[in-house]
XYZ file of C-alpha atoms in Angstrom:
633
model
C 93.967 165.902 47.102
C 96.594 164.164 44.999
C 96.704 160.371 44.493
C 99.927 160.253 46.436
C 98.303 161.975 49.453
C 95.344 159.609 49.351
C 97.601 156.572 49.382
C 99.552 158.050 52.284
C 96.334 158.498 54.279
C 95.256 154.892 53.660
C 98.713 153.641 54.643
C 98.597 155.752 57.792
C 95.148 154.335 58.641
C 96.416 150.735 58.359
C 99.488 151.481 60.431
C 97.405 153.263 63.072
C 94.924 150.366 63.414
C 97.569 147.670 63.782
C 99.850 149.837 65.892
C 97.090 149.949 68.505
C 96.918 146.142 68.551
C 100.697 145.773 68.688
C 100.973 148.112 71.689
C 98.290 146.280 73.689
C 99.663 143.995 76.402
C 96.883 141.537 75.871
C 96.680 139.562 72.659
C 93.130 138.829 71.500
C 92.948 136.983 68.179
C 89.382 138.136 67.493
C 90.486 141.805 67.636
C 93.151 141.194 65.004
C 90.632 139.351 62.831
C 88.170 142.262 63.150
C 90.767 144.840 62.037
C 91.870 142.632 59.129
C 88.264 142.360 57.988
C 87.902 146.139 58.222
C 91.108 146.770 56.228
C 90.707 144.040 53.626
C 89.648 146.546 50.900
C 92.471 148.958 51.707
C 95.153 148.713 48.971
C 97.892 149.512 51.462
C 96.782 146.613 53.656
C 96.826 144.290 50.685
C 100.420 145.260 50.078
C 101.350 144.846 53.772
C 99.181 141.765 54.602
C 102.098 139.328 54.617
C 104.089 141.502 56.991
C 101.075 142.145 59.262
C 100.423 138.370 59.566
C 104.043 137.883 60.586
C 103.690 140.605 63.244
C 100.481 138.999 64.512
C 102.258 135.647 64.837
C 105.044 137.304 66.827
C 102.442 138.978 69.062
C 100.723 135.641 69.600
C 104.020 133.964 70.501
C 104.856 136.825 72.860
C 101.535 136.343 74.589
C 102.046 132.587 74.729
C 105.501 133.063 76.220
C 104.054 135.463 78.788
C 101.298 132.896 79.522
C 103.904 130.130 79.919
C 106.074 132.275 82.163
C 103.136 133.165 84.375
C 102.093 129.522 84.463
C 105.528 128.440 85.594
C 105.604 131.227 88.148
C 102.205 130.177 89.511
C 103.171 126.501 89.633
C 106.328 127.485 91.481
C 104.214 129.394 94.019
C 101.836 126.450 94.364
C 104.736 124.080 95.016
C 106.097 126.520 97.581
C 102.697 126.443 99.284
C 102.816 122.628 99.309
C 106.314 122.683 100.792
C 105.209 125.163 103.445
C 102.468 122.725 104.575
C 99.634 124.911 103.384
C 96.233 123.328 103.793
C 94.561 121.487 100.948
C 91.893 124.201 100.753
C 94.555 126.920 100.472
C 96.300 125.084 97.615
C 93.046 124.792 95.672
C 92.119 128.421 96.265
C 95.558 129.621 95.121
C 95.334 127.454 91.995
C 91.878 128.810 91.102
C 92.877 132.462 91.597
C 96.127 132.175 89.629
C 94.496 130.244 86.809
C 91.805 132.892 86.488
C 94.500 135.527 86.133
C 96.422 133.856 83.326
C 93.448 132.384 81.455
C 91.483 135.654 81.415
C 88.254 133.805 82.064
C 85.427 135.121 84.224
C 85.077 132.142 86.526
C 87.387 129.296 87.551
C 86.123 126.423 89.680
C 88.011 123.394 90.953
C 85.888 120.352 91.845
C 87.344 117.266 93.548
C 86.015 113.716 93.288
C 84.233 112.265 96.336
C 84.307 108.500 95.803
C 82.006 107.833 98.719
C 79.153 109.753 97.153
C 80.138 109.396 93.483
C 80.104 113.163 93.012
C 82.324 116.066 92.035
C 82.324 118.651 94.820
C 83.360 122.254 94.147
C 86.181 123.009 96.598
C 87.538 126.305 95.187
C 85.901 129.264 93.406
C 87.492 132.306 91.787
C 85.607 135.144 90.095
C 82.099 134.268 91.295
C 79.877 134.089 94.338
C 81.349 131.396 96.578
C 78.135 131.198 98.566
C 76.253 129.646 95.649
C 78.965 127.527 94.104
C 81.286 126.363 96.885
C 80.569 122.730 97.872
C 78.124 122.343 94.979
C 77.918 118.625 94.096
C 77.744 117.252 90.545
C 76.713 113.629 89.995
C 79.479 111.773 88.167
C 77.123 109.804 85.943
C 75.261 112.674 84.323
C 75.565 116.078 82.642
C 78.745 118.061 82.390
C 80.511 116.013 85.078
C 80.041 112.823 83.035
C 81.444 114.588 79.978
C 84.390 116.088 81.869
C 85.587 112.847 83.489
C 85.280 110.941 80.204
C 88.345 112.647 78.721
C 91.960 112.893 79.767
C 92.278 116.172 77.836
C 90.599 119.596 78.081
C 87.200 119.926 76.424
C 86.018 123.269 74.988
C 82.268 123.895 74.865
C 81.137 126.937 72.857
C 77.720 128.540 73.082
C 76.848 126.214 75.930
C 73.409 127.716 76.277
C 72.440 126.085 72.978
C 73.626 122.598 73.991
C 71.937 119.834 75.976
C 74.271 120.695 78.852
C 72.226 123.834 79.527
C 69.807 121.659 81.514
C 72.585 120.465 83.847
C 71.975 121.997 87.345
C 75.579 123.168 87.620
C 75.634 124.766 84.154
C 72.192 126.233 84.747
C 73.447 127.914 87.928
C 76.413 129.423 86.042
C 74.148 130.608 83.236
C 71.843 132.333 85.710
C 74.513 133.839 87.960
C 77.344 134.585 85.484
C 75.615 134.558 82.080
C 78.387 132.340 80.740
C 78.771 131.657 76.997
C 81.701 129.238 76.756
C 83.202 126.636 79.081
C 86.365 124.578 79.216
C 86.781 121.482 81.397
C 90.185 120.016 82.156
C 90.950 116.953 84.291
C 93.322 116.911 87.250
C 95.238 113.652 86.793
C 98.212 112.509 88.859
C 99.768 109.049 88.799
C 96.923 107.829 86.552
C 94.363 108.795 89.199
C 91.615 111.290 88.405
C 91.531 113.711 91.329
C 89.087 116.311 90.046
C 88.054 118.685 87.281
C 88.905 122.335 86.570
C 86.062 124.376 85.053
C 86.779 127.645 83.230
C 83.794 129.774 82.203
C 83.735 132.915 80.041
C 80.791 135.248 79.439
C 82.027 136.437 76.021
C 82.380 134.822 72.611
C 85.708 133.485 71.451
C 87.020 130.028 70.848
C 89.868 128.406 72.705
C 93.047 128.050 70.660
C 94.660 124.633 70.507
C 97.931 125.812 72.022
C 96.063 127.428 74.919
C 94.189 124.166 75.597
C 97.527 122.362 75.539
C 98.945 124.888 77.959
C 95.886 124.416 80.199
C 96.394 120.649 80.111
C 100.003 121.052 81.199
C 98.985 123.490 83.897
C 96.332 121.088 85.220
C 98.784 118.194 85.177
C 101.324 120.149 87.221
C 98.589 121.413 89.533
C 97.310 117.835 89.993
C 100.808 116.707 90.962
C 101.001 119.542 93.497
C 97.554 118.623 94.884
C 98.482 114.936 94.992
C 101.728 115.678 96.828
C 99.869 117.912 99.243
C 97.344 115.148 99.933
C 100.108 112.592 100.382
C 102.018 114.857 102.724
C 98.848 115.754 104.584
C 97.868 112.087 104.822
C 101.288 111.160 106.150
C 100.867 113.761 108.872
C 97.319 112.525 109.613
C 98.441 108.896 109.787
C 101.362 109.799 112.025
C 99.044 111.786 114.287
C 96.505 108.927 114.366
C 99.288 106.468 115.228
C 100.296 108.605 118.200
C 96.686 109.100 119.310
C 95.949 105.364 119.157
C 98.913 104.519 121.355
C 98.035 107.352 123.722
C 94.550 105.838 124.112
C 96.086 102.435 124.787
C 98.691 103.768 127.234
C 96.258 106.086 129.013
C 93.752 103.260 129.499
C 91.297 104.741 127.022
C 90.678 101.139 126.071
C 89.081 99.696 122.979
C 86.345 102.325 123.032
C 88.783 105.211 122.765
C 90.796 103.461 120.044
C 87.915 102.761 117.660
C 86.421 106.196 118.366
C 89.641 107.723 116.999
C 89.355 105.571 113.871
C 85.673 106.485 113.431
C 86.555 110.196 113.450
C 89.506 109.639 111.096
C 87.631 107.790 108.338
C 84.285 109.426 109.159
C 82.451 106.089 109.361
C 80.529 104.193 112.060
C 82.533 101.234 113.396
C 81.508 98.031 115.179
C 83.949 96.008 117.287
C 82.993 92.398 118.116
C 84.965 89.778 120.004
C 85.557 86.344 118.470
C 82.294 85.054 119.976
C 80.233 87.861 118.434
C 79.835 89.791 121.682
C 79.611 93.566 121.312
C 82.749 95.271 122.627
C 81.890 98.765 121.388
C 80.437 100.677 118.480
C 81.576 104.190 117.602
C 80.067 106.964 115.515
C 82.067 109.740 113.812
C 81.790 113.297 115.104
C 79.475 114.398 112.272
C 77.392 111.285 111.717
C 74.484 112.004 109.366
C 72.264 109.577 111.281
C 73.075 109.829 115.015
C 70.629 106.976 115.739
C 72.537 104.583 113.469
C 73.094 101.190 115.093
C 74.615 97.925 113.908
C 72.589 94.713 114.296
C 75.599 92.929 115.736
C 73.930 89.538 116.289
C 72.809 89.292 112.643
C 76.193 90.536 111.450
C 78.047 87.911 113.488
C 75.896 85.094 112.113
C 77.028 86.150 108.640
C 80.650 86.365 109.799
C 80.484 82.916 111.392
C 79.258 81.477 108.081
C 82.478 82.570 106.322
C 84.835 79.595 106.160
C 87.748 81.256 104.360
C 90.674 82.440 106.467
C 91.081 85.938 105.006
C 92.036 89.176 106.687
C 89.141 91.156 105.202
C 85.906 90.277 103.430
C 82.405 91.527 102.708
C 79.055 90.340 104.056
C 75.619 91.254 102.767
C 72.486 91.697 104.875
C 69.430 92.512 102.787
C 70.519 95.503 100.678
C 73.407 96.561 102.929
C 77.057 95.634 102.507
C 79.539 95.526 105.389
C 83.327 95.249 105.286
C 84.812 92.984 107.943
C 88.440 93.181 109.076
C 89.778 90.342 111.222
C 91.957 91.250 114.205
C 94.435 88.479 114.916
C 97.175 87.842 117.447
C 99.587 84.926 117.030
C 97.383 83.533 114.228
C 94.319 83.518 116.472
C 91.282 85.666 115.695
C 90.524 87.818 118.725
C 88.030 90.353 117.312
C 86.325 91.779 114.231
C 86.125 95.363 112.943
C 82.941 95.944 110.935
C 82.329 99.010 108.731
C 79.163 99.762 106.729
C 80.645 100.060 103.241
C 82.148 97.928 100.459
C 85.895 97.284 100.654
C 86.752 99.000 97.378
C 85.074 102.189 98.609
C 87.863 102.788 101.139
C 90.828 104.750 99.844
C 94.448 103.931 100.574
C 94.722 106.247 103.558
C 91.617 104.712 105.174
C 92.981 101.181 104.717
C 96.292 102.235 106.286
C 94.390 103.764 109.225
C 92.315 100.597 109.653
C 95.422 98.394 109.597
C 97.136 100.583 112.205
C 94.054 100.426 114.399
C 93.911 96.634 114.018
C 97.503 96.333 115.232
C 96.905 98.523 118.276
C 93.643 96.714 119.078
C 95.356 93.322 118.786
C 97.975 94.416 121.342
C 95.344 96.019 123.554
C 93.060 92.966 123.507
C 96.005 90.642 124.121
C 97.106 92.737 127.087
C 93.578 92.760 128.507
C 93.249 89.015 128.002
C 96.595 88.321 129.609
C 95.477 90.252 132.673
C 92.095 88.499 132.695
C 93.676 85.078 132.163
C 96.027 85.621 135.114
C 93.064 86.528 137.343
C 91.000 83.637 135.968
C 93.847 81.221 136.707
C 94.062 82.520 140.281
C 90.286 82.061 140.643
C 90.499 78.608 139.023
C 93.180 77.500 141.474
C 91.198 78.928 144.369
C 87.993 77.138 143.342
C 89.891 73.879 142.937
C 91.236 74.169 146.480
C 87.797 75.223 147.747
C 85.770 72.281 146.367
C 88.423 69.651 147.099
C 89.161 70.881 150.625
C 92.783 71.860 150.053
C 94.081 74.477 152.476
C 92.856 75.692 155.836
C 89.709 77.752 156.203
C 91.792 80.699 157.391
C 93.945 80.484 154.247
C 90.879 80.208 151.985
C 89.232 83.236 153.606
C 92.402 85.308 153.206
C 92.770 84.370 149.533
C 89.083 85.154 148.979
C 89.624 88.706 150.223
C 92.549 89.098 147.796
C 90.297 87.962 144.926
C 87.434 90.195 146.139
C 85.208 87.167 146.874
C 82.759 87.514 149.756
C 81.290 84.705 151.844
C 78.679 87.088 153.259
C 76.329 86.154 150.415
C 74.808 82.694 149.990
C 75.808 80.775 146.856
C 75.011 77.494 145.131
C 77.161 75.211 143.015
C 76.084 74.429 139.442
C 77.674 71.519 137.586
C 77.111 70.974 133.858
C 78.060 67.546 132.547
C 77.770 66.281 128.958
C 75.871 63.006 128.899
C 78.218 60.046 128.834
C 76.916 58.743 125.520
C 77.813 62.066 123.906
C 81.505 61.797 124.775
C 83.694 61.447 121.727
C 87.026 62.800 122.860
C 87.965 64.091 126.284
C 90.219 66.799 124.880
C 87.502 67.980 122.493
C 84.898 68.040 125.297
C 87.182 70.111 127.531
C 87.915 72.520 124.635
C 84.185 73.013 124.030
C 83.545 73.541 127.742
C 86.389 76.090 127.980
C 84.979 78.038 125.021
C 81.549 77.903 126.630
C 82.953 79.144 129.936
C 84.664 82.120 128.230
C 81.311 83.025 126.692
C 79.518 82.745 130.055
C 82.130 84.852 131.821
C 81.695 87.608 129.243
C 77.883 87.532 129.063
C 76.973 86.710 132.662
C 79.788 88.702 134.279
C 82.062 88.200 137.250
C 79.498 89.462 139.774
C 77.246 86.494 138.934
C 80.124 84.075 138.232
C 82.751 84.932 140.860
C 84.247 81.451 140.549
C 84.129 79.046 137.617
C 86.254 76.328 136.057
C 86.354 73.281 133.800
C 87.439 70.064 135.526
C 87.043 66.412 134.676
C 84.802 67.083 131.652
C 82.490 69.141 133.843
C 81.738 72.848 133.937
C 81.605 74.118 137.533
C 79.977 77.457 138.362
C 79.590 79.189 141.731
C 76.502 81.419 141.520
C 74.724 83.720 144.040
C 71.596 82.031 145.375
C 69.244 84.627 143.841
C 70.825 84.208 140.379
C 70.771 80.405 140.185
C 67.489 80.032 138.260
C 68.282 82.638 135.580
C 71.876 81.407 135.213
C 70.954 77.721 134.897
C 68.247 78.587 132.347
C 70.718 80.618 130.273
C 73.352 77.870 130.459
C 70.845 75.195 129.416
C 69.544 77.322 126.516
C 73.074 78.005 125.271
C 74.070 74.345 125.500
C 71.032 73.233 123.504
C 71.493 75.902 120.819
C 75.252 75.886 120.404
C 76.958 72.820 121.714
C 75.985 69.455 123.159
C 72.656 67.997 122.058
C 72.349 66.411 125.490
C 73.817 67.632 128.769
C 72.713 67.597 132.382
C 72.809 70.292 135.021
C 72.986 69.637 138.748
C 72.415 72.296 141.416
C 73.553 72.015 145.032
C 71.926 73.199 148.220
C 72.995 76.579 149.597
C 76.675 76.974 150.514
C 77.751 79.667 152.958
C 81.249 79.144 154.359
C 84.355 77.576 152.736
C 83.829 74.124 154.221
C 80.311 73.961 152.670
C 81.732 74.047 149.139
C 83.144 70.498 149.326
C 79.700 69.111 150.064
C 78.048 71.562 147.632
C 80.227 70.365 144.745
C 79.465 66.714 145.521
C 75.733 67.496 145.685
C 75.728 69.340 142.346
C 77.835 66.618 140.721
C 75.549 63.892 142.054
C 72.433 65.768 140.889
C 73.964 66.194 137.389
C 74.857 62.515 137.247
C 71.355 61.579 138.400
C 69.872 63.787 135.673
C 72.176 62.188 133.103
C 71.204 58.661 134.190
C 67.454 59.070 134.730
C 65.912 62.387 133.708
C 64.379 62.335 130.244
C 62.280 65.492 130.005
C 64.125 67.857 132.340
C 67.958 67.887 132.286
C 68.149 70.164 135.358
C 68.054 68.569 138.833
C 68.291 70.295 142.207
C 69.931 68.053 144.783
C 67.329 69.200 147.293
C 64.584 67.715 145.081
C 66.106 64.244 145.318
C 65.089 63.905 148.977
C 65.799 60.395 150.169
C 66.977 59.531 146.663
C 69.864 61.860 147.219
C 70.959 59.562 150.035
C 70.192 56.347 148.169
C 71.544 57.373 144.783
C 74.849 55.670 144.077
C 76.743 57.552 141.397
C 78.959 54.526 140.804
C 75.958 52.260 140.028
C 72.920 54.371 139.028
C 71.196 51.264 137.590
C 70.721 49.975 141.147
C 67.884 52.491 141.616
C 66.062 51.174 138.560
C 66.508 47.608 139.823
C 65.083 48.593 143.211
C 62.078 50.281 141.613
C 61.391 47.407 139.228
C 61.555 44.885 142.073
C 58.689 46.598 143.902
C 56.634 48.164 141.101
C 57.265 46.366 137.809
C 54.369 43.831 138.235
C 51.807 46.564 138.861
C 53.192 48.723 135.986
C 52.899 45.812 133.584
C 49.371 44.990 134.837
C 48.236 48.607 134.229
C 49.711 48.596 130.734
C 48.073 45.264 129.856
C 44.641 46.025 131.314
C 44.526 49.771 130.693
C 44.009 50.327 134.431
C 45.532 52.810 136.877
C 46.259 50.785 140.003
C 49.600 52.544 140.492
C 47.770 55.863 140.949
C 45.444 54.186 143.472
C 48.522 52.948 145.357
C 50.170 56.404 145.259
C 47.110 58.223 146.688
C 46.552 55.526 149.328
C 50.120 55.853 150.645
C 50.098 59.667 150.337
C 47.052 59.696 152.652
C 48.878 57.545 155.217
C 46.781 54.451 154.323
C 43.480 56.076 155.369
C 40.832 54.373 153.167
C 37.980 56.859 153.596
C 40.079 59.927 152.616
C 41.733 58.064 149.737
C 38.354 56.850 148.377
C 36.999 60.411 148.383
C 40.066 61.671 146.535
C 39.729 58.882 143.961
C 35.964 59.517 143.692
C 35.139 55.842 144.354
C 33.268 53.899 147.079
C 35.532 52.747 149.900
C 34.590 49.113 149.147
C 35.824 49.633 145.595
C 39.073 50.943 147.031
C 39.343 47.900 149.328
C 38.911 45.647 146.286
C 41.655 47.497 144.405
C 44.060 47.304 147.345
C 43.468 43.569 147.668
C 44.160 43.194 143.953
C 47.397 45.213 144.321
C 48.553 42.966 147.180
C 47.869 39.902 145.015
C 49.788 41.302 142.041
C 52.755 42.414 144.144
C 52.551 39.434 146.482
C 52.980 41.884 149.328
C 51.149 42.812 152.575
C 50.476 46.564 152.500
C 49.760 46.621 156.229
C 53.473 45.995 156.837
C 55.213 49.383 157.427
C 58.491 48.112 155.883
C 56.689 47.106 152.683
C 54.938 50.464 152.512
C 58.295 52.286 152.867
C 59.830 50.295 150.003
C 56.780 50.996 147.833
C 56.901 54.746 148.643
C 60.607 54.933 147.735
C 59.929 53.029 144.501
C 57.061 55.389 143.646
C 59.347 58.382 144.219
C 61.970 56.872 141.901
C 59.268 56.254 139.286
C 58.126 59.861 139.577
C 61.643 61.208 139.089
C 62.219 58.823 136.181
C 58.929 59.922 134.558
C 57.719 56.287 134.533
């Protein structure tokens, strides 16, 4: 073969090798590099190298243009999906599938950030088994997720199996299932907010060119904008729907329970609703609560809330290791309730805060409406009780009004009067305000069935209570007063009242018993009028000191004698009179000889300068002893 023929063959070989690469639709830089390496000793190639490099560059630009065109086409389709109200899941799936097609990678995964759990969660998979990878969670503070979120640009990782990232659970799963070699991570950033990460994995060697990484960054930016717009649009629809549902609950009498249940489902969080006194209105759990037995300790939570002095619309409280966010519900600058959620404030995204604020507004209107209705009924009951205890109106009129208010006289009741001790009074207006607040609390806790009628009048709290509930109610009232309000207050309880005309007398009895307790009782601030006996007749509320004067007149000498001589003649006198002046029976009860008793009685007569055989003297002494007993003398 001639030299000329040999050169022609070598030239033909070069042309044939590169012609194959030029005709291929897909440009792969490594294939061009392989052919160049193979041809480097060919003289014809050496002559044509400059021209071949120029052709390669054109091929690369053609491929890049095709990549850009496809990218724009895909982004256009994604934006069309957003405009057509496609679901968030559909947008992510479309993005993953299209990106896999133009990037020629084996696997594309899109993971979105879950701020509640501090994880990346895989929401879309293309080119691999969805069963294993979909919803896989990557901790943000470790492994490949930590690396990916640390950069605002794509990161290429070659020969990942040889890096420390191979131990990452997510990477390990991809190595086992897809035998990946290289990975690229690219952030999804929109409006300076990191939404998620795109992972591209390839199971063949080959680096990622700089212009391709740049193109991927642009693609991810545009995709992030599309995802962000979809979320915003979706959130607007969700908020609008929630707004309608909240008002439907309010209008359809679903009440506070239905309203906060809607919010609990929307933000997927348990919610506690307390009134301004810390009483539980309702607590709601979301539809898919991880712990269905979750309960708020509302009493402990309210103590923390009550300790906050700042007037702010939202704040955090801490109980042991738990943090709660508290949102105040106000109406006309008055706090009417509290929304409590078990998470820090900054953990709630914008859409959740908007939902909470909407719910607060609806609850404020709902609570105000309920209170207006309750206040109207309470005013009617207040006016009725006023007429009842002061004898205003005929019995026929009172009975008719009672039926309208669903009050029955078939059941026996008693009147309870609570009066702050006179020495505790600082300001009449302040006392009435405290009593009104106390009454609101009692109405809520005790309920209308036990407190059918109640009012504050003349610095006194007046309660009408069924006869069988008097003991428990008076105990609760006394306990609350001691713990939360007045350091000293007295409670008076009337005899049984049955018909309307009995209530005038019942109120006077309860008031007199409370005043007696305020004037004389030291250890027990609760007095039943029935326990006063004859003292109930003698007791003059205008001059309670007259009873002490009466007692001292008849008993003071013997009391002083006992104190001075460490004796107990007053007990001897009490037992003697209790036994109707029978010496033998009294001596046996005192465990003394009857002559000893005679001596003591003579001594008592000398001290008191009084003849105990006189029935009138004995009556005065018995009344004085009863006063001394009630006064704990």
